[in-house]
């Protein structure tokens, strides 16, 4: 685990003094509500303990100078002339500076170190964590108040327009506004939040299949977005959030069969996400688990974003006595599944599932039992 002490040491080793500020922004795992965010719908993620940290001290010359400990790399740029280069991690920092300035915010420069422990490409939002950590750093250095939803939108703008990935708002929003010990129901149209408690005696397990999205994933994500937009247009609604499940089922023949399945996933997933939040409020772990299981089937068969290893992992997890429910999580096509499990048997769950997956898939998984952490913060 990365700590305040570790960051202070890394900063002091390079800048010869203690940092003035330390910020942290977490990755996330989504309990339920997948590919609903860009349909103006509902998601139910939690911020995780894995995070990106920055230790910094402000500068007065409008320059940003950052050393990445993980990539053994550094970047320096002037806030008055930010240009794209190809060093990927640094583009997230630059893109956020660009988006904040475009929004009219006056930024101060800073120098510092950045490091993180969010597994990359695993569907745990390592890129949103860098963006939100950068935004938190610029806000702290420039005395800009932390308005989570506003900052999340600016980070999403950086992701969409600077990095060129057309993602929704979920990842940046939960990294900016996560709540310790809670999942957060996010209404992605109004950007309103409700922190919901976990059923007593449960824990969240992140099951990394050791598979990663392939290069073509971006185009598959965009293709899904397009299909959702097509379905909304056919029904004359602003977004699929506005399509009542009963109406979709009655009039499903209006859609091309493939688009119909895509729409059915989104519309039923929105309903499941609201039901899942209700189950959490009621402390009903079995109901929440059943909704997660149903979500997996919908992603596998209707939205078609799973893969064999994710299905294998989910089936192994679901078959374990400690498991209330499991599903693949995140954008899909590789990465992680998430399971709601009974906390008192978390260790045996992790060991048993890892062993079974290893022999079934011939891959070495990582299993993390995670607590819900706070969103972006000064530490
Ligand atoms: C990725 C995107 C999110 C969301 C999920 C799917 O993580 O960044 O905006 O669309 O996929 O739920």
Tab-separated table of C-alpha atoms and ligand atoms in Angstrom:
chain	number	residue	atom	x	y	z
A	1	UNK	CA	0.000	0.000	0.000
A	2	UNK	CA	1.226	3.488	-0.810
A	3	UNK	CA	1.308	5.856	2.152
A	4	UNK	CA	1.827	9.482	3.028
A	5	UNK	CA	5.273	8.586	4.392
A	6	UNK	CA	6.287	6.890	1.155
A	7	UNK	CA	5.255	9.902	-0.922
A	8	UNK	CA	7.051	12.287	1.412
A	9	UNK	CA	10.234	10.218	1.081
A	10	UNK	CA	10.034	10.034	-2.711
A	11	UNK	CA	9.453	13.791	-2.921
A	12	UNK	CA	12.278	14.615	-0.499
A	13	UNK	CA	14.714	12.372	-2.377
A	14	UNK	CA	14.151	14.400	-5.543
A	15	UNK	CA	13.356	17.919	-4.363
A	16	UNK	CA	15.403	18.034	-1.159
A	17	UNK	CA	12.519	19.113	1.063
A	18	UNK	CA	9.121	17.945	2.327
A	19	UNK	CA	6.167	18.356	-0.069
A	20	UNK	CA	3.664	21.110	0.691
A	21	UNK	CA	0.652	19.037	-0.356
A	22	UNK	CA	-0.192	15.358	-0.844
A	23	UNK	CA	-3.287	14.264	-2.741
A	24	UNK	CA	-4.794	10.889	-3.470
A	25	UNK	CA	-7.497	9.786	-5.944
A	26	UNK	CA	-8.798	6.192	-5.986
A	27	UNK	CA	-9.619	3.684	-8.691
A	28	UNK	CA	-13.057	2.115	-8.571
A	29	UNK	CA	-14.972	-1.096	-8.939
A	30	UNK	CA	-18.549	-1.041	-10.162
A	31	UNK	CA	-20.992	-3.241	-8.220
A	32	UNK	CA	-23.699	-2.924	-10.879
A	33	UNK	CA	-24.865	-0.537	-13.621
A	34	UNK	CA	-22.636	-1.222	-16.620
A	35	UNK	CA	-22.709	0.803	-19.833
A	36	UNK	CA	-25.572	2.778	-18.341
A	37	UNK	CA	-23.623	5.982	-17.626
A	38	UNK	CA	-23.552	7.253	-21.216
A	39	UNK	CA	-27.247	6.384	-21.483
A	40	UNK	CA	-27.976	8.997	-18.776
A	41	UNK	CA	-28.720	6.144	-16.375
A	42	UNK	CA	-27.633	4.833	-12.975
A	43	UNK	CA	-24.406	3.228	-11.721
A	44	UNK	CA	-23.446	1.840	-8.302
A	45	UNK	CA	-19.644	1.847	-7.942
A	46	UNK	CA	-17.350	2.176	-4.937
A	47	UNK	CA	-13.982	3.884	-4.721
A	48	UNK	CA	-11.295	1.317	-3.838
A	49	UNK	CA	-8.144	1.428	-1.765
A	50	UNK	CA	-5.886	1.282	-4.834
A	51	UNK	CA	-5.166	4.874	-5.782
A	52	UNK	CA	-2.924	7.407	-7.510
A	53	UNK	CA	-1.026	9.777	-5.226
A	54	UNK	CA	0.784	13.053	-5.930
A	55	UNK	CA	3.133	14.903	-3.554
A	56	UNK	CA	3.817	18.448	-4.687
A	57	UNK	CA	4.842	21.980	-3.965
A	58	UNK	CA	3.404	24.925	-5.897
A	59	UNK	CA	5.624	27.040	-8.200
A	60	UNK	CA	5.185	30.614	-9.267
A	61	UNK	CA	6.499	30.382	-12.830
A	62	UNK	CA	3.501	28.682	-14.498
A	63	UNK	CA	5.453	25.468	-15.017
A	64	UNK	CA	4.351	21.957	-14.100
A	65	UNK	CA	7.139	19.452	-13.504
A	66	UNK	CA	6.184	15.883	-12.595
A	67	UNK	CA	8.228	12.743	-11.984
A	68	UNK	CA	6.474	9.391	-12.342
A	69	UNK	CA	7.946	6.868	-9.922
A	70	UNK	CA	6.166	3.944	-11.604
A	71	UNK	CA	7.279	4.776	-15.135
A	72	UNK	CA	10.680	6.154	-14.170
A	73	UNK	CA	9.907	9.105	-16.403
A	74	UNK	CA	9.329	12.825	-16.080
A	75	UNK	CA	7.586	15.665	-17.861
A	76	UNK	CA	7.771	19.442	-17.717
A	77	UNK	CA	5.333	21.787	-19.423
A	78	UNK	CA	4.225	25.392	-19.297
A	79	UNK	CA	0.587	26.068	-18.435
A	80	UNK	CA	0.452	28.782	-21.083
A	81	UNK	CA	1.260	26.462	-23.985
A	82	UNK	CA	0.162	22.897	-23.348
A	83	UNK	CA	0.852	20.642	-26.335
A	84	UNK	CA	0.240	16.953	-26.911
A	85	UNK	CA	3.150	14.551	-26.921
A	86	UNK	CA	3.028	10.798	-26.759
A	87	UNK	CA	4.084	9.977	-23.189
A	88	UNK	CA	0.808	8.485	-22.054
A	89	UNK	CA	0.770	8.968	-18.269
A	90	UNK	CA	1.817	12.619	-18.657
A	91	UNK	CA	-0.951	13.286	-21.181
A	92	UNK	CA	-3.513	12.670	-18.427
A	93	UNK	CA	-1.929	15.399	-16.297
A	94	UNK	CA	-1.653	17.763	-19.254
A	95	UNK	CA	-5.181	16.996	-20.464
A	96	UNK	CA	-6.613	17.862	-17.057
A	97	UNK	CA	-4.651	21.135	-16.941
A	98	UNK	CA	-5.960	21.918	-20.428
A	99	UNK	CA	-9.585	21.159	-19.478
A	100	UNK	CA	-9.397	23.203	-16.256
A	101	UNK	CA	-7.952	26.185	-18.113
A	102	UNK	CA	-10.539	25.847	-20.893
A	103	UNK	CA	-13.173	26.125	-18.149
A	104	UNK	CA	-11.692	29.471	-17.157
A	105	UNK	CA	-9.895	28.358	-13.994
A	106	UNK	CA	-6.640	30.099	-13.130
A	107	UNK	CA	-4.016	27.440	-12.406
A	108	UNK	CA	-0.766	27.630	-10.550
A	109	UNK	CA	2.194	25.469	-11.572
A	110	UNK	CA	3.704	22.854	-9.284
A	111	UNK	CA	6.431	20.272	-9.086
A	112	UNK	CA	6.087	16.849	-7.610
A	113	UNK	CA	6.079	13.081	-7.805
A	114	UNK	CA	3.238	10.819	-8.881
A	115	UNK	CA	2.780	7.136	-8.093
A	116	UNK	CA	-0.055	4.670	-7.978
A	117	UNK	CA	-1.099	1.092	-7.347
A	118	UNK	CA	-4.267	0.829	-9.445
A	119	UNK	CA	-3.689	-2.156	-11.772
A	120	UNK	CA	-3.570	-0.801	-15.324
A	121	UNK	CA	-5.936	-1.927	-18.064
A	122	UNK	CA	-7.798	-4.115	-15.561
A	123	UNK	CA	-11.059	-2.172	-15.651
A	124	UNK	CA	-10.402	-0.476	-12.286
A	125	UNK	CA	-10.147	3.048	-13.727
A	126	UNK	CA	-6.436	3.675	-13.440
A	127	UNK	CA	-6.744	6.488	-15.987
A	128	UNK	CA	-9.573	8.252	-14.156
A	129	UNK	CA	-7.506	7.980	-10.958
A	130	UNK	CA	-4.583	9.809	-12.611
A	131	UNK	CA	-6.904	12.463	-14.009
A	132	UNK	CA	-8.691	13.073	-10.749
A	133	UNK	CA	-5.434	13.069	-8.760
A	134	UNK	CA	-4.083	15.685	-11.183
A	135	UNK	CA	-7.246	17.769	-10.832
A	136	UNK	CA	-7.021	17.490	-7.041
A	137	UNK	CA	-3.385	18.600	-7.217
A	138	UNK	CA	-4.130	21.609	-9.447
A	139	UNK	CA	-7.117	22.555	-7.285
A	140	UNK	CA	-5.037	22.374	-4.088
A	141	UNK	CA	-2.085	24.281	-5.583
A	142	UNK	CA	-4.380	26.950	-7.046
A	143	UNK	CA	-6.840	27.374	-4.130
A	144	UNK	CA	-9.764	26.133	-6.203
A	145	UNK	CA	-12.547	24.638	-4.061
A	146	UNK	CA	-13.143	20.915	-4.674
A	147	UNK	CA	-16.552	20.633	-6.312
A	148	UNK	CA	-16.552	16.933	-7.111
A	149	UNK	CA	-19.101	16.846	-9.939
A	150	UNK	CA	-17.593	19.863	-11.703
A	151	UNK	CA	-14.087	18.428	-11.419
A	152	UNK	CA	-15.247	14.993	-12.591
A	153	UNK	CA	-16.765	16.576	-15.698
A	154	UNK	CA	-13.526	18.404	-16.463
A	155	UNK	CA	-11.588	15.146	-16.079
A	156	UNK	CA	-14.051	13.414	-18.388
A	157	UNK	CA	-13.511	16.205	-20.902
A	158	UNK	CA	-9.761	15.557	-20.704
A	159	UNK	CA	-10.370	11.837	-21.280
A	160	UNK	CA	-12.762	12.457	-24.218
A	161	UNK	CA	-11.005	15.310	-25.955
A	162	UNK	CA	-7.347	15.202	-24.957
A	163	UNK	CA	-6.820	11.434	-24.642
A	164	UNK	CA	-9.519	10.660	-27.237
A	165	UNK	CA	-11.426	7.970	-25.329
A	166	UNK	CA	-15.172	8.481	-25.470
A	167	UNK	CA	-16.004	7.250	-21.947
A	168	UNK	CA	-18.964	8.186	-19.750
A	169	UNK	CA	-18.867	9.987	-16.394
A	170	UNK	CA	-18.854	7.059	-13.923
A	171	UNK	CA	-15.123	6.578	-13.384
A	172	UNK	CA	-14.199	10.220	-12.830
A	173	UNK	CA	-17.290	10.815	-10.717
A	174	UNK	CA	-16.672	7.986	-8.256
A	175	UNK	CA	-12.958	8.794	-8.033
A	176	UNK	CA	-13.842	12.421	-7.270
A	177	UNK	CA	-16.733	11.738	-4.905
A	178	UNK	CA	-16.314	8.259	-3.376
A	179	UNK	CA	-17.455	7.735	0.214
A	180	UNK	CA	-15.553	5.655	2.744
A	181	UNK	CA	-17.372	2.447	3.641
A	182	UNK	CA	-20.153	3.030	1.106
A	183	UNK	CA	-21.060	2.352	-2.503
A	184	UNK	CA	-22.395	5.399	-4.333
A	185	UNK	CA	-25.540	5.416	-6.458
A	186	UNK	CA	-24.868	7.958	-9.193
A	187	UNK	CA	-27.589	9.422	-11.363
A	188	UNK	CA	-25.518	10.074	-14.469
A	189	UNK	CA	-27.995	12.552	-15.950
A	190	UNK	CA	-28.278	14.869	-12.959
A	191	UNK	CA	-24.929	13.956	-11.376
A	192	UNK	CA	-26.583	13.471	-8.016
A	193	UNK	CA	-25.210	10.959	-5.531
A	194	UNK	CA	-26.477	8.761	-2.749
A	195	UNK	CA	-24.076	6.853	-0.502
A	196	UNK	CA	-25.488	3.401	0.245
A	197	UNK	CA	-24.285	1.038	2.990
A	198	UNK	CA	-23.201	-2.554	2.425
A	199	UNK	CA	-25.355	-5.324	3.859
A	200	UNK	CA	-23.977	-6.323	7.276
A	201	UNK	CA	-21.259	-8.970	7.187
A	202	UNK	CA	-20.432	-8.603	3.483
A	203	UNK	CA	-17.214	-7.661	1.689
A	204	UNK	CA	-16.333	-6.859	-1.908
A	205	UNK	CA	-13.854	-9.049	-3.789
A	206	UNK	CA	-12.181	-7.880	-6.980
A	207	UNK	CA	-11.243	-10.833	-9.169
A	208	UNK	CA	-8.633	-9.938	-11.764
A	209	UNK	CA	-8.687	-12.565	-14.522
A	210	UNK	CA	-5.189	-11.567	-15.748
A	211	UNK	CA	-6.711	-10.868	-19.161
A	212	UNK	CA	-6.630	-7.387	-20.612
A	213	UNK	CA	-8.710	-5.508	-23.106
A	214	UNK	CA	-7.291	-5.691	-26.576
A	215	UNK	CA	-6.494	-2.801	-28.848
A	216	UNK	CA	-9.786	-2.907	-30.698
A	217	UNK	CA	-11.738	-2.378	-27.476
A	218	UNK	CA	-12.142	1.355	-27.995
A	219	UNK	CA	-13.968	0.739	-31.226
A	220	UNK	CA	-16.220	-1.882	-29.600
A	221	UNK	CA	-17.063	0.595	-26.812
A	222	UNK	CA	-17.940	3.252	-29.379
A	223	UNK	CA	-19.962	0.744	-31.372
A	224	UNK	CA	-22.034	-0.066	-28.246
A	225	UNK	CA	-22.591	3.654	-27.658
A	226	UNK	CA	-23.759	4.071	-31.230
A	227	UNK	CA	-26.183	1.143	-30.957
A	228	UNK	CA	-27.654	2.638	-27.774
A	229	UNK	CA	-28.092	6.009	-29.471
A	230	UNK	CA	-29.767	4.315	-32.434
A	231	UNK	CA	-32.230	2.569	-30.124
A	232	UNK	CA	-33.031	5.810	-28.272
A	233	UNK	CA	-33.606	7.605	-31.564
A	234	UNK	CA	-35.972	4.885	-32.839
A	235	UNK	CA	-38.082	5.292	-29.718
A	236	UNK	CA	-37.904	9.084	-29.825
A	237	UNK	CA	-36.393	9.370	-26.336
A	238	UNK	CA	-33.448	11.523	-25.308
A	239	UNK	CA	-31.529	8.542	-23.904
A	240	UNK	CA	-32.245	4.896	-23.055
A	241	UNK	CA	-32.731	5.975	-19.454
A	242	UNK	CA	-36.053	7.376	-20.601
A	243	UNK	CA	-37.269	4.093	-22.084
A	244	UNK	CA	-39.586	2.158	-19.817
A	245	UNK	CA	-38.714	-1.596	-19.777
A	246	UNK	CA	-42.353	-2.596	-20.374
A	247	UNK	CA	-42.580	-0.380	-23.451
A	248	UNK	CA	-39.306	-1.722	-24.825
A	249	UNK	CA	-40.536	-5.305	-24.456
A	250	UNK	CA	-43.882	-4.481	-26.117
A	251	UNK	CA	-42.352	-2.660	-29.061
A	252	UNK	CA	-39.005	-4.435	-29.345
A	253	UNK	CA	-39.677	-5.423	-32.970
A	254	UNK	CA	-39.118	-1.812	-33.978
A	255	UNK	CA	-35.400	-2.445	-33.486
A	256	UNK	CA	-32.943	-4.469	-35.480
A	257	UNK	CA	-32.399	-7.712	-33.441
A	258	UNK	CA	-28.824	-6.840	-32.433
A	259	UNK	CA	-29.712	-3.282	-31.388
A	260	UNK	CA	-32.717	-4.729	-29.530
A	261	UNK	CA	-30.434	-6.865	-27.358
A	262	UNK	CA	-28.139	-3.930	-26.658
A	263	UNK	CA	-31.111	-1.793	-25.610
A	264	UNK	CA	-32.540	-4.610	-23.499
A	265	UNK	CA	-29.296	-4.790	-21.542
A	266	UNK	CA	-29.224	-1.068	-20.818
A	267	UNK	CA	-32.888	-0.755	-19.928
A	268	UNK	CA	-32.924	-3.808	-17.645
A	269	UNK	CA	-29.534	-2.890	-16.149
A	270	UNK	CA	-30.843	0.535	-15.156
A	271	UNK	CA	-33.763	-1.120	-13.394
A	272	UNK	CA	-31.443	-3.650	-11.691
A	273	UNK	CA	-29.177	-0.855	-10.479
A	274	UNK	CA	-32.036	0.939	-8.764
A	275	UNK	CA	-33.206	-2.371	-7.285
A	276	UNK	CA	-29.664	-3.072	-6.100
A	277	UNK	CA	-29.500	0.267	-4.283
A	278	UNK	CA	-32.858	-0.567	-2.661
A	279	UNK	CA	-31.536	-3.999	-1.630
A	280	UNK	CA	-28.506	-2.333	-0.042
A	281	UNK	CA	-30.671	0.130	1.863
A	282	UNK	CA	-32.671	-2.864	3.108
A	283	UNK	CA	-29.493	-4.793	4.008
A	284	UNK	CA	-30.499	-7.650	1.684
A	285	UNK	CA	-27.268	-9.317	0.519
A	286	UNK	CA	-29.000	-12.181	-1.284
A	287	UNK	CA	-31.142	-9.863	-3.367
A	288	UNK	CA	-28.127	-7.710	-4.238
A	289	UNK	CA	-26.184	-10.830	-5.207
A	290	UNK	CA	-29.018	-12.137	-7.389
A	291	UNK	CA	-29.135	-8.811	-9.243
A	292	UNK	CA	-25.373	-8.977	-9.845
A	293	UNK	CA	-25.732	-12.495	-11.266
A	294	UNK	CA	-28.526	-11.335	-13.578
A	295	UNK	CA	-26.382	-8.395	-14.670
A	296	UNK	CA	-23.620	-10.751	-15.737
A	297	UNK	CA	-25.961	-12.774	-17.932
A	298	UNK	CA	-27.249	-9.590	-19.540
A	299	UNK	CA	-23.710	-8.371	-20.282
A	300	UNK	CA	-22.668	-11.771	-21.568
A	301	UNK	CA	-25.648	-12.487	-23.801
A	302	UNK	CA	-27.256	-9.157	-24.696
A	303	UNK	CA	-24.470	-6.586	-24.551
A	304	UNK	CA	-21.770	-9.129	-25.490
A	305	UNK	CA	-18.876	-7.551	-23.612
A	306	UNK	CA	-17.691	-10.560	-21.622
A	307	UNK	CA	-15.104	-13.153	-22.624
A	308	UNK	CA	-14.438	-16.802	-21.743
A	309	UNK	CA	-12.067	-16.054	-18.830
A	310	UNK	CA	-14.481	-13.555	-17.277
A	311	UNK	CA	-17.333	-16.063	-17.573
A	312	UNK	CA	-15.147	-18.761	-16.007
A	313	UNK	CA	-14.158	-16.508	-13.118
A	314	UNK	CA	-17.752	-15.462	-12.496
A	315	UNK	CA	-19.004	-19.065	-12.557
A	316	UNK	CA	-16.289	-20.201	-10.128
A	317	UNK	CA	-17.040	-17.307	-7.769
A	318	UNK	CA	-20.808	-17.837	-7.915
A	319	UNK	CA	-20.395	-21.533	-7.066
A	320	UNK	CA	-18.511	-20.748	-3.833
A	321	UNK	CA	-20.464	-20.960	-0.576
A	322	UNK	CA	-19.189	-17.536	0.561
A	323	UNK	CA	-20.515	-15.765	-2.549
A	324	UNK	CA	-23.773	-13.797	-2.668
A	325	UNK	CA	-23.327	-12.795	-6.326
A	326	UNK	CA	-20.719	-12.025	-8.976
A	327	UNK	CA	-20.411	-10.364	-12.362
A	328	UNK	CA	-17.846	-8.974	-14.732
A	329	UNK	CA	-17.232	-5.299	-14.061
A	330	UNK	CA	-16.097	-2.227	-16.006
A	331	UNK	CA	-16.023	-1.663	-19.729
A	332	UNK	CA	-15.618	-5.370	-20.523
A	333	UNK	CA	-13.586	-7.547	-22.900
A	334	UNK	CA	-11.053	-8.366	-20.164
A	335	UNK	CA	-9.952	-7.363	-16.699
A	336	UNK	CA	-11.913	-7.930	-13.534
A	337	UNK	CA	-15.028	-9.456	-12.099
A	338	UNK	CA	-16.544	-8.301	-8.811
A	339	UNK	CA	-18.165	-10.455	-6.143
A	340	UNK	CA	-20.180	-9.699	-3.035
A	341	UNK	CA	-19.056	-12.201	-0.414
A	342	UNK	CA	-19.547	-13.057	3.242
A	343	UNK	CA	-16.777	-11.205	5.057
A	344	UNK	CA	-16.024	-13.913	7.627
A	345	UNK	CA	-14.992	-16.373	4.905
A	346	UNK	CA	-13.225	-13.880	2.645
A	347	UNK	CA	-9.821	-15.550	2.972
A	348	UNK	CA	-10.980	-19.007	2.008
A	349	UNK	CA	-13.042	-17.508	-0.834
A	350	UNK	CA	-9.944	-15.806	-2.226
A	351	UNK	CA	-7.786	-18.926	-1.934
A	352	UNK	CA	-10.385	-21.329	-3.346
A	353	UNK	CA	-11.403	-19.119	-6.261
A	354	UNK	CA	-7.784	-18.362	-7.172
A	355	UNK	CA	-6.894	-22.065	-7.225
A	356	UNK	CA	-9.954	-23.071	-9.238
A	357	UNK	CA	-9.466	-20.260	-11.775
A	358	UNK	CA	-5.803	-21.055	-12.133
A	359	UNK	CA	-6.476	-24.616	-13.093
A	360	UNK	CA	-9.487	-23.803	-15.306
A	361	UNK	CA	-7.968	-20.883	-17.228
A	362	UNK	CA	-4.242	-21.613	-16.902
A	363	UNK	CA	-3.745	-18.014	-15.780
A	364	UNK	CA	-2.662	-16.552	-12.430
A	365	UNK	CA	-5.418	-14.282	-11.086
A	366	UNK	CA	-5.141	-11.522	-8.495
A	367	UNK	CA	-7.842	-11.344	-5.862
A	368	UNK	CA	-8.303	-8.272	-3.700
A	369	UNK	CA	-10.737	-7.997	-0.827
A	370	UNK	CA	-11.382	-4.264	-0.831
A	371	UNK	CA	-12.916	-1.706	1.480
A	372	UNK	CA	-14.774	1.250	0.002
A	373	UNK	CA	-12.474	4.257	0.294
A	374	UNK	CA	-13.024	8.007	0.189
A	375	UNK	CA	-12.852	9.867	-3.114
A	376	UNK	CA	-10.152	12.356	-4.064
A	377	UNK	CA	-8.673	14.018	-1.004
A	378	UNK	CA	-5.835	15.946	0.505
A	379	UNK	CA	-4.021	13.585	2.851
B	1	LIG	C1	-15.702	2.315	-18.862
B	1	LIG	C2	-16.079	3.786	-19.046
B	1	LIG	C3	-17.250	4.163	-18.142
B	1	LIG	C4	-18.404	3.180	-18.293
B	1	LIG	C5	-17.916	1.742	-18.193
B	1	LIG	C6	-18.994	0.753	-18.473
B	1	LIG	O1	-15.192	2.128	-17.568
B	1	LIG	O2	-14.972	4.595	-18.750
B	1	LIG	O3	-17.651	5.480	-18.431
B	1	LIG	O4	-19.090	3.404	-19.499
B	1	LIG	O5	-16.832	1.491	-19.070
B	1	LIG	O6	-19.968	0.779	-17.486
